[in-house]
């Protein structure tokens, strides 16, 4: 008998039939003799709806109250699921974040979990009761409600699993696992039976929407066995594993993509110390996240400086740089918000050279221009025009024969 934490996402609890189905699924695990702890998201679309309401009322709603508003969706879904479980004869009890409690810092809208008290949960489990916990929310030391950032209920689930030292954390969702690429872009994409934590972390932060990046970080840090699987299909799934050195790792495990990118170039800036900091200083002071940065080798004392930001920060970043351009006497400030980033991830790259060349050759053969490149030990990212993104994903997918079984 084991202790399993199951997280159900928005589509899994999207309507009453689905909630009944989830209750049945939890019931089945209990019948097999497992202890189950459930973490749920809001019904699909609900958090967006609440978010829009707040922002319709005023342009910049107060952060503390916005969290109270956004967290309301999870209160509905834990109640409905607990009602459905009890009606089936499965004892269940709903828990809001503060009732666990799940303690966080006070960064509204992007709070970090600091600790989880397990006493109340353990008591419920010992009484044969299924705790049904609201994901995405927590409570500060002062008793204020917080949320963890959109998609944060994955992180709630992994944190609860870590705190309870659960045998496994199941992320039950509307896809049956992690794929070599987004199947909506690449119909030949194949489900991975396993993927390493490191690879999953890269894939999640480079645009694969399956898991919230912070949940993967947590799982790696606390060694929580993590599985992504379908709520609706009783087979498949992907296990996120600790790297096993004895197993031959594939060169490339998966391809992630994101459209959420924009690039900004300031050209003809003086090639002197301090230029990067004068350009990026105001950007980071405005809490705008910078991803890739490229500075060309200077010529005639001048150089070009290019970097990427999230598309939502693009206009603001350009605005902030207008005075910098003037003060640096730069030749041009320009940008492009119709770019995309395609990333190739695999732990096998560590021990094999030549992956980058194969990526570049394959893209060149399709006449896809690479605008920027960044690499790490286990990933290669390229920026391309957004209109070439799908083709780039499919081209790389077939270059590394990711669709065929290995
Ligand atoms: N309901 C929250 C959201 O939509 C949290 C989650 O679904 O993980 O972002
Ligand atoms: Mg999600």
Short mmCIF file of C-alpha atoms and ligand atoms in Angstrom, two decimals:
data_model
loop_
_atom_site.label_atom_id
_atom_site.label_comp_id
_atom_site.label_asym_id
_atom_site.label_seq_id
_atom_site.Cartn_x
_atom_site.Cartn_y
_atom_site.Cartn_z
CA UNK A 1 0.00 0.00 0.00
CA UNK A 2 1.36 3.39 -0.92
CA UNK A 3 0.61 7.05 -0.50
CA UNK A 4 -0.15 8.75 -3.80
CA UNK A 5 -0.70 12.45 -4.39
CA UNK A 6 -2.87 13.06 -7.45
CA UNK A 7 -3.22 16.44 -9.08
CA UNK A 8 -6.17 17.07 -11.38
CA UNK A 9 -5.95 20.01 -13.77
CA UNK A 10 -8.68 22.33 -14.98
CA UNK A 11 -9.97 20.19 -17.85
CA UNK A 12 -10.08 17.12 -15.59
CA UNK A 13 -12.58 18.94 -13.36
CA UNK A 14 -14.06 21.04 -16.19
CA UNK A 15 -17.67 19.97 -15.64
CA UNK A 16 -19.73 17.81 -13.30
CA UNK A 17 -19.37 14.66 -15.40
CA UNK A 18 -15.61 15.02 -15.29
CA UNK A 19 -15.68 15.65 -11.57
CA UNK A 20 -17.71 12.43 -11.18
CA UNK A 21 -15.11 10.67 -13.30
CA UNK A 22 -12.28 11.97 -11.11
CA UNK A 23 -14.14 10.79 -8.00
CA UNK A 24 -14.45 7.35 -9.59
CA UNK A 25 -10.72 7.34 -10.39
CA UNK A 26 -9.79 8.26 -6.82
CA UNK A 27 -12.20 5.59 -5.58
CA UNK A 28 -10.48 2.99 -7.76
CA UNK A 29 -7.05 3.78 -6.28
CA UNK A 30 -8.50 3.51 -2.80
CA UNK A 31 -10.02 0.15 -3.66
CA UNK A 32 -6.56 -1.00 -4.70
CA UNK A 33 -5.47 -0.18 -1.16
CA UNK A 34 -3.67 3.13 -1.70
CA UNK A 35 -3.93 6.22 0.42
CA UNK A 36 -4.76 9.13 -1.85
CA UNK A 37 -4.31 12.86 -1.37
CA UNK A 38 -5.83 15.04 -4.09
CA UNK A 39 -4.79 18.50 -5.27
CA UNK A 40 -7.06 20.27 -7.76
CA UNK A 41 -7.07 23.28 -10.06
CA UNK A 42 -10.01 25.51 -10.80
CA UNK A 43 -12.49 24.31 -13.44
CA UNK A 44 -11.02 25.10 -16.85
CA UNK A 45 -11.45 28.72 -17.90
CA UNK A 46 -12.43 29.81 -14.41
CA UNK A 47 -9.16 31.47 -13.39
CA UNK A 48 -9.11 33.36 -16.71
CA UNK A 49 -12.66 34.49 -16.12
CA UNK A 50 -11.88 35.79 -12.64
CA UNK A 51 -8.70 37.47 -13.88
CA UNK A 52 -10.64 39.28 -16.61
CA UNK A 53 -13.26 40.46 -14.11
CA UNK A 54 -10.66 42.08 -11.88
CA UNK A 55 -8.92 43.74 -14.79
CA UNK A 56 -12.18 44.97 -16.25
CA UNK A 57 -12.95 46.72 -12.99
CA UNK A 58 -9.64 48.59 -12.88
CA UNK A 59 -6.58 48.49 -15.11
CA UNK A 60 -4.13 47.55 -12.38
CA UNK A 61 -6.03 45.75 -9.63
CA UNK A 62 -4.50 45.61 -6.17
CA UNK A 63 -2.23 42.56 -6.00
CA UNK A 64 -3.41 41.25 -2.63
CA UNK A 65 -7.09 41.37 -3.60
CA UNK A 66 -6.34 39.93 -7.04
CA UNK A 67 -4.98 36.82 -5.33
CA UNK A 68 -8.14 36.51 -3.23
CA UNK A 69 -10.14 36.72 -6.44
CA UNK A 70 -8.03 34.27 -8.50
CA UNK A 71 -7.92 31.68 -5.73
CA UNK A 72 -11.72 31.48 -5.65
CA UNK A 73 -11.84 29.00 -8.53
CA UNK A 74 -10.08 26.29 -6.55
CA UNK A 75 -12.49 26.67 -3.65
CA UNK A 76 -15.32 25.66 -5.96
CA UNK A 77 -13.54 22.63 -7.39
CA UNK A 78 -12.35 21.17 -4.05
CA UNK A 79 -15.89 21.45 -2.68
CA UNK A 80 -17.46 19.80 -5.74
CA UNK A 81 -14.93 16.97 -5.79
CA UNK A 82 -15.28 16.34 -2.04
CA UNK A 83 -19.07 16.28 -2.45
CA UNK A 84 -18.75 13.79 -5.32
CA UNK A 85 -16.39 11.55 -3.32
CA UNK A 86 -18.55 11.51 -0.20
CA UNK A 87 -21.58 10.71 -2.35
CA UNK A 88 -19.74 7.59 -3.62
CA UNK A 89 -19.02 6.55 -0.06
CA UNK A 90 -15.40 7.71 -0.10
CA UNK A 91 -14.77 9.88 2.99
CA UNK A 92 -13.23 13.14 1.83
CA UNK A 93 -12.49 16.58 3.24
CA UNK A 94 -11.69 19.77 1.38
CA UNK A 95 -8.72 21.92 2.43
CA UNK A 96 -8.09 25.50 1.40
CA UNK A 97 -4.45 26.57 1.44
CA UNK A 98 -4.66 28.14 4.90
CA UNK A 99 -6.37 25.08 6.33
CA UNK A 100 -3.44 22.80 5.53
CA UNK A 101 -1.62 25.22 5.94
CA UNK A 102 0.58 25.75 2.90
CA UNK A 103 2.85 28.62 3.95
CA UNK A 104 4.29 31.00 1.38
CA UNK A 105 6.16 34.28 1.20
CA UNK A 106 4.13 37.42 0.54
CA UNK A 107 4.90 37.87 -3.17
CA UNK A 108 1.31 38.13 -4.41
CA UNK A 109 0.72 36.53 -7.77
CA UNK A 110 3.98 34.60 -7.70
CA UNK A 111 4.39 33.44 -4.12
CA UNK A 112 6.87 30.71 -3.23
CA UNK A 113 6.01 27.86 -0.93
CA UNK A 114 8.10 28.00 2.24
CA UNK A 115 6.69 25.08 4.19
CA UNK A 116 3.73 22.77 4.44
CA UNK A 117 2.41 21.53 7.75
CA UNK A 118 1.41 17.92 7.47
CA UNK A 119 -0.36 17.28 10.77
CA UNK A 120 -3.92 17.92 9.62
CA UNK A 121 -3.33 15.99 6.40
CA UNK A 122 -1.82 13.02 8.21
CA UNK A 123 -4.71 12.98 10.65
CA UNK A 124 -7.21 12.88 7.80
CA UNK A 125 -5.28 10.10 6.06
CA UNK A 126 -5.09 8.09 9.30
CA UNK A 127 -8.88 8.45 9.61
CA UNK A 128 -9.31 7.04 6.11
CA UNK A 129 -10.32 10.43 4.74
CA UNK A 130 -9.13 11.71 1.33
CA UNK A 131 -7.84 15.27 1.69
CA UNK A 132 -8.86 17.37 -1.32
CA UNK A 133 -6.53 20.35 -1.38
CA UNK A 134 -6.90 23.61 -3.30
CA UNK A 135 -3.88 23.97 -5.56
CA UNK A 136 -2.31 27.28 -6.57
CA UNK A 137 -2.87 28.98 -3.21
CA UNK A 138 -1.17 29.45 0.11
CA UNK A 139 -1.10 31.70 3.14
CA UNK A 140 1.50 34.16 4.44
CA UNK A 141 2.77 34.37 8.02
CA UNK A 142 0.28 37.24 8.46
CA UNK A 143 -2.62 35.12 7.30
CA UNK A 144 -3.00 36.73 3.86
CA UNK A 145 -4.00 34.55 0.93
CA UNK A 146 -1.45 34.18 -1.88
CA UNK A 147 -1.29 32.48 -5.27
CA UNK A 148 1.72 30.78 -6.80
CA UNK A 149 1.49 32.09 -10.38
CA UNK A 150 -0.58 30.74 -13.24
CA UNK A 151 -0.32 26.98 -13.61
CA UNK A 152 0.92 26.77 -10.04
CA UNK A 153 -1.21 23.89 -8.85
CA UNK A 154 1.37 21.43 -10.27
CA UNK A 155 3.80 22.97 -7.81
CA UNK A 156 1.27 22.67 -4.97
CA UNK A 157 0.92 18.97 -5.70
CA UNK A 158 4.64 18.24 -5.84
CA UNK A 159 5.23 20.26 -2.66
CA UNK A 160 2.49 18.35 -0.85
CA UNK A 161 3.98 15.07 -2.09
CA UNK A 162 7.42 16.14 -0.86
CA UNK A 163 6.09 17.19 2.54
CA UNK A 164 4.19 13.92 2.99
CA UNK A 165 7.05 11.89 1.54
CA UNK A 166 4.54 10.34 -0.82
CA UNK A 167 5.50 7.31 -2.90
CA UNK A 168 4.49 9.10 -6.09
CA UNK A 169 2.99 12.32 -7.38
CA UNK A 170 0.68 11.85 -10.36
CA UNK A 171 -0.08 14.87 -12.52
CA UNK A 172 -3.40 13.82 -14.08
CA UNK A 173 -4.17 15.91 -17.10
CA UNK A 174 -5.76 15.99 -20.57
CA UNK A 175 -2.70 14.58 -22.35
CA UNK A 176 -1.31 11.13 -21.67
CA UNK A 177 2.27 12.19 -21.05
CA UNK A 178 5.24 14.18 -22.23
CA UNK A 179 5.84 14.09 -26.00
CA UNK A 180 8.92 14.48 -28.17
CA UNK A 181 7.24 17.63 -29.51
CA UNK A 182 3.82 19.25 -29.26
CA UNK A 183 1.57 16.77 -31.13
CA UNK A 184 -0.55 19.68 -32.40
CA UNK A 185 2.50 20.88 -34.37
CA UNK A 186 4.13 17.57 -35.15
CA UNK A 187 1.66 14.74 -35.73
CA UNK A 188 4.51 12.19 -35.56
CA UNK A 189 5.40 13.20 -32.02
CA UNK A 190 5.88 10.21 -29.75
CA UNK A 191 5.11 9.87 -26.07
CA UNK A 192 8.18 9.39 -23.91
CA UNK A 193 7.99 6.59 -21.34
CA UNK A 194 10.61 8.33 -19.27
CA UNK A 195 12.38 11.66 -19.28
CA UNK A 196 15.02 12.85 -16.82
CA UNK A 197 14.37 15.66 -14.34
CA UNK A 198 17.01 17.79 -16.00
CA UNK A 199 15.45 17.39 -19.43
CA UNK A 200 11.97 17.98 -18.07
CA UNK A 201 13.13 21.15 -16.36
CA UNK A 202 14.53 22.48 -19.63
CA UNK A 203 11.47 21.42 -21.63
CA UNK A 204 9.11 23.01 -19.09
CA UNK A 205 10.98 26.29 -18.93
CA UNK A 206 11.47 26.42 -22.71
CA UNK A 207 7.78 26.30 -23.49
CA UNK A 208 6.41 22.77 -23.08
CA UNK A 209 3.16 23.42 -21.24
CA UNK A 210 2.78 20.00 -19.64
CA UNK A 211 4.30 20.85 -16.26
CA UNK A 212 4.82 24.09 -14.38
CA UNK A 213 8.63 24.60 -14.33
CA UNK A 214 8.75 25.18 -10.61
CA UNK A 215 7.02 21.87 -9.93
CA UNK A 216 9.83 20.06 -11.74
CA UNK A 217 12.43 22.00 -9.78
CA UNK A 218 10.71 20.92 -6.58
CA UNK A 219 10.47 17.30 -7.66
CA UNK A 220 14.18 17.22 -8.46
CA UNK A 221 15.17 18.91 -5.24
CA UNK A 222 13.11 16.65 -2.98
CA UNK A 223 13.38 13.56 -5.16
CA UNK A 224 9.65 13.19 -5.60
CA UNK A 225 8.80 10.47 -8.12
CA UNK A 226 6.66 12.33 -10.63
CA UNK A 227 4.41 10.95 -13.35
CA UNK A 228 2.37 12.76 -16.00
CA UNK A 229 -0.64 10.81 -17.18
CA UNK A 230 -4.14 11.12 -18.56
CA UNK A 231 -7.15 11.43 -16.28
CA UNK A 232 -9.27 9.79 -18.95
CA UNK A 233 -7.15 6.98 -20.39
CA UNK A 234 -5.90 4.22 -18.11
CA UNK A 235 -2.56 3.63 -19.77
CA UNK A 236 0.55 5.39 -20.93
CA UNK A 237 2.04 8.22 -18.96
CA UNK A 238 5.56 9.55 -18.64
CA UNK A 239 7.75 8.99 -15.60
CA UNK A 240 10.17 11.77 -14.71
CA UNK A 241 13.28 9.94 -13.56
CA UNK A 242 16.59 10.64 -11.94
CA UNK A 243 19.22 10.15 -14.60
CA UNK A 244 20.40 6.56 -14.75
CA UNK A 245 23.99 6.54 -15.95
CA UNK A 246 23.88 2.93 -17.03
CA UNK A 247 21.14 3.50 -19.55
CA UNK A 248 22.15 4.75 -22.99
CA UNK A 249 20.56 8.19 -23.27
CA UNK A 250 19.07 9.31 -26.55
CA UNK A 251 20.87 12.24 -28.14
CA UNK A 252 17.73 14.34 -28.22
CA UNK A 253 14.70 13.66 -26.05
CA UNK A 254 12.37 16.42 -27.03
CA UNK A 255 11.73 19.72 -28.74
CA UNK A 256 10.04 22.65 -27.05
CA UNK A 257 8.81 25.83 -28.64
CA UNK A 258 7.43 29.16 -27.53
CA UNK A 259 5.88 32.09 -29.32
CA UNK A 260 6.14 34.19 -26.21
CA UNK A 261 9.26 36.00 -27.42
CA UNK A 262 10.33 39.34 -28.83
CA UNK A 263 13.74 40.70 -29.66
CA UNK A 264 15.20 44.14 -29.36
CA UNK A 265 18.34 45.40 -31.07
CA UNK A 266 20.28 48.54 -30.34
CA UNK A 267 22.86 49.01 -33.05
CA UNK A 268 25.77 51.33 -33.44
CA UNK A 269 26.46 51.66 -29.74
CA UNK A 270 29.96 52.56 -28.48
CA UNK A 271 32.04 49.41 -27.88
CA UNK A 272 33.18 50.42 -24.40
CA UNK A 273 32.91 48.97 -20.90
CA UNK A 274 29.52 49.44 -19.24
CA UNK A 275 27.36 49.46 -22.35
CA UNK A 276 25.59 46.18 -21.58
CA UNK A 277 24.79 47.36 -18.12
CA UNK A 278 23.48 50.71 -19.36
CA UNK A 279 21.17 48.96 -21.82
CA UNK A 280 19.98 46.15 -19.58
CA UNK A 281 19.98 48.13 -16.31
CA UNK A 282 16.65 49.88 -16.88
CA UNK A 283 15.17 46.62 -18.20
CA UNK A 284 15.97 44.66 -15.08
CA UNK A 285 15.03 47.61 -12.85
CA UNK A 286 11.56 47.28 -14.37
CA UNK A 287 11.57 43.58 -13.44
CA UNK A 288 11.50 42.57 -17.12
CA UNK A 289 13.05 39.18 -17.64
CA UNK A 290 15.75 39.00 -20.31
CA UNK A 291 16.39 35.65 -21.96
CA UNK A 292 19.01 35.53 -24.72
CA UNK A 293 21.66 38.21 -25.07
CA UNK A 294 24.00 38.68 -28.02
CA UNK A 295 26.64 41.33 -28.49
CA UNK A 296 28.59 41.43 -31.72
CA UNK A 297 32.33 41.87 -31.96
CA UNK A 298 32.85 45.56 -32.39
CA UNK A 299 34.11 47.27 -35.52
CA UNK A 300 35.26 50.90 -35.74
CA UNK A 301 34.53 51.32 -32.05
CA UNK A 302 30.86 50.47 -32.51
CA UNK A 303 28.90 47.34 -31.80
CA UNK A 304 25.33 45.92 -31.91
CA UNK A 305 23.47 44.59 -28.94
CA UNK A 306 20.46 42.26 -29.18
CA UNK A 307 18.37 40.55 -26.51
CA UNK A 308 15.01 38.86 -26.11
CA UNK A 309 12.17 39.46 -23.67
CA UNK A 310 8.69 38.01 -23.21
CA UNK A 311 6.30 39.36 -25.79
CA UNK A 312 4.14 41.01 -23.14
CA UNK A 313 7.12 43.11 -22.03
CA UNK A 314 8.15 44.17 -25.54
CA UNK A 315 6.47 47.60 -25.79
CA UNK A 316 7.54 48.55 -22.30
CA UNK A 317 11.15 47.51 -22.96
CA UNK A 318 11.29 49.60 -26.15
CA UNK A 319 9.90 52.59 -24.28
CA UNK A 320 12.50 52.22 -21.54
CA UNK A 321 15.31 52.09 -24.08
CA UNK A 322 14.40 55.21 -26.05
CA UNK A 323 16.22 57.54 -23.62
CA UNK A 324 19.15 55.10 -23.39
CA UNK A 325 19.49 55.15 -27.15
CA UNK A 326 19.68 58.93 -27.07
CA UNK A 327 22.20 59.06 -24.25
CA UNK A 328 24.44 56.43 -25.90
CA UNK A 329 24.07 58.16 -29.22
CA UNK A 330 23.21 54.75 -30.72
CA UNK A 331 22.46 54.48 -34.41
CA UNK A 332 19.23 52.48 -34.22
CA UNK A 333 16.77 50.94 -31.80
CA UNK A 334 14.51 48.35 -33.35
CA UNK A 335 12.61 45.26 -32.45
CA UNK A 336 10.64 42.31 -33.71
CA UNK A 337 7.76 40.75 -31.82
CA UNK A 338 7.01 38.05 -34.37
CA UNK A 339 9.78 35.65 -33.48
CA UNK A 340 9.67 32.25 -31.81
CA UNK A 341 12.13 30.10 -29.94
CA UNK A 342 12.63 26.44 -30.75
CA UNK A 343 14.72 24.37 -28.35
CA UNK A 344 16.22 20.93 -28.63
CA UNK A 345 16.80 19.11 -25.34
CA UNK A 346 18.64 15.92 -24.47
CA UNK A 347 21.08 14.74 -21.82
CA UNK A 348 22.81 12.70 -24.51
CA UNK A 349 24.24 15.92 -25.96
CA UNK A 350 26.66 16.02 -23.09
CA UNK A 351 28.61 13.08 -24.39
CA UNK A 352 28.08 13.58 -28.12
CA UNK A 353 29.37 16.45 -30.19
CA UNK A 354 27.72 17.55 -33.39
CA UNK A 355 24.13 17.91 -32.31
CA UNK A 356 24.20 21.67 -32.89
CA UNK A 357 25.63 21.24 -36.38
CA UNK A 358 22.90 18.77 -37.27
CA UNK A 359 20.25 21.22 -36.05
CA UNK A 360 21.76 24.10 -38.05
CA UNK A 361 22.21 21.99 -41.21
CA UNK A 362 18.66 20.70 -41.06
CA UNK A 363 17.24 24.21 -40.69
CA UNK A 364 19.47 25.53 -43.47
CA UNK A 365 18.24 22.80 -45.80
CA UNK A 366 14.72 24.15 -45.27
CA UNK A 367 15.91 27.72 -45.79
CA UNK A 368 15.01 28.70 -42.25
CA UNK A 369 17.08 31.62 -41.08
CA UNK A 370 18.42 31.37 -37.53
CA UNK A 371 18.37 34.79 -35.87
CA UNK A 372 19.89 33.92 -32.51
CA UNK A 373 21.39 30.87 -30.85
CA UNK A 374 21.94 29.91 -27.27
CA UNK A 375 23.21 26.66 -25.85
CA UNK A 376 23.76 24.91 -22.57
CA UNK A 377 25.08 21.47 -21.74
CA UNK A 378 21.83 19.73 -22.62
CA UNK A 379 19.96 22.15 -24.88
CA UNK A 380 20.22 24.22 -28.03
CA UNK A 381 17.78 27.06 -28.58
CA UNK A 382 17.32 28.99 -31.80
CA UNK A 383 15.24 32.06 -32.52
CA UNK A 384 13.47 32.01 -35.88
CA UNK A 385 10.71 34.05 -37.49
CA UNK A 386 7.43 32.96 -35.97
CA UNK A 387 6.06 31.86 -39.33
CA UNK A 388 8.82 29.24 -39.58
CA UNK A 389 8.35 27.87 -36.10
CA UNK A 390 6.23 24.83 -36.98
CA UNK A 391 8.45 23.91 -39.89
CA UNK A 392 11.52 24.23 -37.66
CA UNK A 393 10.01 21.89 -35.06
CA UNK A 394 9.06 19.29 -37.68
CA UNK A 395 12.40 19.57 -39.44
CA UNK A 396 14.41 18.94 -36.29
CA UNK A 397 11.99 16.21 -35.18
CA UNK A 398 12.59 14.28 -38.36
CA UNK A 399 16.35 14.99 -38.43
CA UNK A 400 16.71 13.17 -35.12
CA UNK A 401 14.09 10.56 -36.02
CA UNK A 402 12.19 11.27 -32.85
CA UNK A 403 8.99 9.82 -34.24
CA UNK A 404 10.32 6.33 -34.69
CA UNK A 405 10.44 3.92 -31.81
CA UNK A 406 13.96 3.36 -30.56
N1 LIG B 1 -6.13 27.62 -11.69
C1 LIG B 1 -4.79 28.16 -11.79
C2 LIG B 1 -4.54 28.64 -13.21
O1 LIG B 1 -5.37 28.54 -14.06
C3 LIG B 1 -3.75 27.20 -11.34
C4 LIG B 1 -3.59 25.96 -12.18
O2 LIG B 1 -4.48 25.63 -12.96
O3 LIG B 1 -2.57 25.28 -12.05
O4 LIG B 1 -3.49 29.13 -13.49
MG1 LIG B 2 -1.56 23.22 -15.71
#
